[in-house]
């Protein structure tokens, strides 16, 4: 897939009244010395009532004869005006659990059908800036299933995603290559790759 047409055309201030997905808020709080302070924060407006989380990231690793490979994707992200290297991910819908959202999003974005293996603790993406959070859901993909042989993603009209695989053992090196090629590395991918390198270094 070519992303050559994807680019930011203009940037302008956005009033909270016009915002569909996020809003800015001013927090007043007391610090460790009981001093009153204020903080500017961003919040998603899409978190389902009573959910507690905004979205999920999905760790889908395929067991290949040549070694395990992780499912990644390329997607243009307007806030940074770059194509990013990401794991499949998405927002939780009303009434969904993190696990249900992960299975749905993986099918929609990649075509893979999977079963949940493990769910991470709640993680916060950038707590000094916003309250956005997520859970990482690890899934098992049975490659013997016909559905996983003939993939049929179900992308929305405004979604443009290229799915690809990277050997786990090469993930850190591949991240460096992608950055050199002008791609942005999503923190979830980069952190996962760092973890693999730490495991190698300390023989965990």
Coordinates of N, CA and C in Angstrom, one line a residue, residues 90-172:
X90 N -7.1 -0.7 19.0 CA -8.3 0.0 18.7 C -9.0 0.4 20.0
X91 N -10.1 1.1 19.9 CA -10.9 1.6 21.0 C -11.9 0.5 21.4
X92 N -12.2 0.5 22.7 CA -13.2 -0.4 23.3 C -14.6 0.2 23.0
X93 N -15.5 -0.7 22.5 CA -16.9 -0.3 22.2 C -17.7 -0.4 23.5
X94 N -18.9 0.2 23.5 CA -19.8 0.2 24.6 C -20.2 -1.3 24.9
X95 N -20.0 -1.7 26.1 CA -20.4 -3.1 26.5 C -19.3 -4.1 26.3
X96 N -18.2 -3.8 25.7 CA -17.1 -4.7 25.4 C -16.1 -4.8 26.6
X97 N -15.6 -6.0 26.7 CA -14.4 -6.2 27.6 C -13.2 -5.9 26.7
X98 N -12.0 -5.8 27.4 CA -10.8 -5.6 26.6 C -10.5 -6.8 25.7
X99 N -10.8 -7.9 26.2 CA -10.6 -9.1 25.4 C -11.5 -9.2 24.2
X100 N -12.7 -8.9 24.4 CA -13.7 -8.9 23.2 C -13.2 -7.8 22.2
X101 N -12.8 -6.7 22.7 CA -12.4 -5.6 21.8 C -11.1 -6.1 21.0
X102 N -10.2 -6.8 21.6 CA -9.0 -7.2 21.0 C -9.3 -8.2 19.9
X103 N -10.1 -9.2 20.1 CA -10.5 -10.2 19.1 C -11.2 -9.5 17.9
X104 N -12.1 -8.6 18.2 CA -12.8 -7.8 17.1 C -11.8 -7.0 16.3
X105 N -11.0 -6.2 17.0 CA -10.1 -5.3 16.3 C -9.1 -6.1 15.4
X106 N -8.5 -7.2 16.0 CA -7.6 -8.0 15.2 C -8.2 -8.5 13.9
X107 N -9.4 -9.0 14.0 CA -10.1 -9.5 12.9 C -10.4 -8.4 11.9
X108 N -10.8 -7.2 12.3 CA -11.2 -6.1 11.5 C -9.9 -5.6 10.7
X109 N -8.8 -5.4 11.5 CA -7.6 -4.8 10.9 C -6.7 -5.7 10.2
X110 N -6.7 -7.0 10.6 CA -5.7 -7.9 9.9 C -6.3 -9.1 9.3
X111 N -7.5 -9.5 9.7 CA -8.2 -10.7 9.2 C -7.9 -11.9 10.0
X112 N -7.0 -11.8 10.9 CA -6.6 -13.0 11.7 C -7.7 -13.3 12.8
X113 N -8.0 -14.5 13.0 CA -9.0 -15.0 14.0 C -8.1 -15.6 15.1
X114 N -8.4 -15.2 16.4 CA -7.5 -15.6 17.5 C -8.3 -15.9 18.7
X115 N -7.6 -16.4 19.7 CA -8.1 -16.6 21.1 C -7.2 -15.9 22.1
X116 N -7.9 -15.4 23.1 CA -7.1 -14.6 24.1 C -6.3 -15.6 25.0
X117 N -5.0 -15.2 25.2 CA -4.1 -16.0 26.1 C -3.9 -15.2 27.4
X118 N -3.7 -13.9 27.3 CA -3.4 -13.2 28.5 C -3.7 -11.7 28.3
X119 N -4.1 -11.0 29.4 CA -4.3 -9.6 29.4 C -3.4 -8.9 30.4
X120 N -2.8 -7.8 29.9 CA -1.9 -7.1 30.8 C -2.6 -6.2 31.8
X121 N -1.8 -5.7 32.8 CA -2.4 -4.7 33.7 C -2.7 -3.4 32.9
X122 N -3.5 -2.6 33.4 CA -3.8 -1.3 32.7 C -2.6 -0.5 32.6
X123 N -2.4 0.1 31.4 CA -1.2 0.9 31.1 C -1.7 2.3 30.7
X124 N -0.9 3.3 31.0 CA -1.2 4.7 30.7 C -0.1 5.2 29.7
X125 N -0.6 5.7 28.6 CA 0.2 6.0 27.4 C 1.2 7.2 27.7
X126 N 0.7 8.3 28.3 CA 1.5 9.5 28.5 C 0.8 10.2 29.7
X127 N 1.0 9.7 30.9 CA 0.3 10.3 32.1 C 0.6 11.7 32.5
X128 N 1.7 12.3 31.9 CA 2.0 13.7 32.2 C 1.2 14.6 31.3
X129 N 0.5 14.0 30.3 CA -0.2 14.8 29.3 C -1.7 14.5 29.2
X130 N -2.0 13.2 29.4 CA -3.4 12.8 29.2 C -3.7 11.6 30.1
X131 N -5.0 11.2 30.2 CA -5.4 10.1 31.0 C -5.7 8.9 30.2
X132 N -5.3 8.9 28.9 CA -5.6 7.8 28.0 C -4.9 6.5 28.5
X133 N -5.6 5.4 28.4 CA -5.1 4.1 28.9 C -5.5 3.0 28.0
X134 N -4.9 1.8 28.3 CA -5.2 0.6 27.5 C -4.7 -0.6 28.2
X135 N -5.1 -1.8 27.7 CA -4.6 -3.0 28.1 C -4.0 -3.7 26.9
X136 N -2.9 -4.4 27.1 CA -2.3 -5.2 26.0 C -2.9 -6.6 26.1
X137 N -3.4 -7.1 25.0 CA -4.1 -8.4 25.0 C -3.2 -9.3 24.2
X138 N -2.7 -10.4 24.8 CA -1.9 -11.4 24.0 C -2.8 -12.4 23.5
X139 N -2.7 -12.8 22.3 CA -3.6 -13.7 21.6 C -2.8 -14.9 21.0
X140 N -3.5 -16.0 20.8 CA -3.0 -17.1 20.1 C -3.7 -17.2 18.8
X141 N -2.9 -17.4 17.7 CA -3.5 -17.5 16.3 C -3.2 -18.9 15.8
X142 N -4.3 -19.6 15.6 CA -4.2 -21.0 15.1 C -4.1 -20.9 13.5
X143 N -2.9 -21.1 13.0 CA -2.6 -21.0 11.6 C -3.2 -22.1 10.8
X144 N -3.7 -23.2 11.4 CA -4.3 -24.3 10.7 C -5.8 -24.0 10.3
X145 N -6.3 -22.9 10.9 CA -7.7 -22.6 10.6 C -7.8 -22.0 9.1
X146 N -8.8 -22.4 8.4 CA -9.0 -21.8 7.0 C -9.0 -20.3 7.0
X147 N -9.7 -19.7 8.1 CA -9.8 -18.2 8.1 C -8.5 -17.6 8.2
X148 N -7.5 -18.2 8.8 CA -6.2 -17.6 8.9 C -5.2 -17.9 7.7
X149 N -5.8 -18.7 6.8 CA -5.0 -18.9 5.5 C -5.4 -17.9 4.5
X150 N -6.7 -17.6 4.5 CA -7.2 -16.6 3.5 C -7.8 -15.4 4.3
X151 N -6.9 -14.5 4.6 CA -7.3 -13.3 5.4 C -8.2 -12.4 4.7
X152 N -9.2 -11.9 5.5 CA -10.2 -11.0 5.0 C -10.4 -9.9 6.0
X153 N -9.5 -8.9 6.0 CA -9.7 -7.7 6.9 C -11.1 -7.0 6.6
X154 N -11.6 -6.3 7.7 CA -12.8 -5.6 7.5 C -12.6 -4.2 7.9
X155 N -11.8 -3.5 7.1 CA -11.4 -2.1 7.4 C -12.6 -1.1 7.2
X156 N -12.6 -0.1 8.0 CA -13.6 1.0 7.8 C -13.2 1.8 6.6
X157 N -14.1 2.7 6.1 CA -13.8 3.5 4.9 C -12.6 4.4 5.0
X158 N -12.4 4.8 6.3 CA -11.3 5.8 6.5 C -10.0 5.1 7.1
X159 N -10.0 3.8 7.1 CA -8.8 3.1 7.6 C -8.0 2.6 6.4
X160 N -6.7 2.8 6.5 CA -5.7 2.4 5.4 C -4.6 1.7 6.2
X161 N -4.5 0.4 6.2 CA -3.6 -0.3 7.0 C -2.9 -1.4 6.2
X162 N -1.6 -1.5 6.3 CA -0.8 -2.5 5.7 C -0.3 -3.4 6.8
X163 N -0.6 -4.7 6.7 CA -0.2 -5.7 7.7 C 1.0 -6.5 7.2
X164 N 1.9 -6.7 8.1 CA 3.1 -7.4 7.8 C 3.7 -8.2 9.0
X165 N 4.6 -9.1 8.8 CA 5.2 -9.8 9.9 C 6.7 -9.5 10.1
X166 N 7.1 -9.6 11.3 CA 8.6 -9.4 11.6 C 9.0 -10.5 12.6
X167 N 10.1 -11.2 12.3 CA 10.6 -12.2 13.3 C 10.9 -11.5 14.6
X168 N 10.5 -12.1 15.7 CA 10.7 -11.6 17.0 C 12.2 -11.3 17.3
X169 N 13.0 -12.2 16.9 CA 14.4 -12.1 17.2 C 15.1 -10.8 16.5
X170 N 14.4 -10.4 15.4 CA 15.0 -9.2 14.7 C 14.2 -7.9 15.0
X171 N 13.3 -7.9 15.9 CA 12.4 -6.8 16.0 C 13.1 -5.5 16.3
X172 N 14.0 -5.5 17.3 CA 14.7 -4.3 17.6 C 15.5 -3.7 16.4

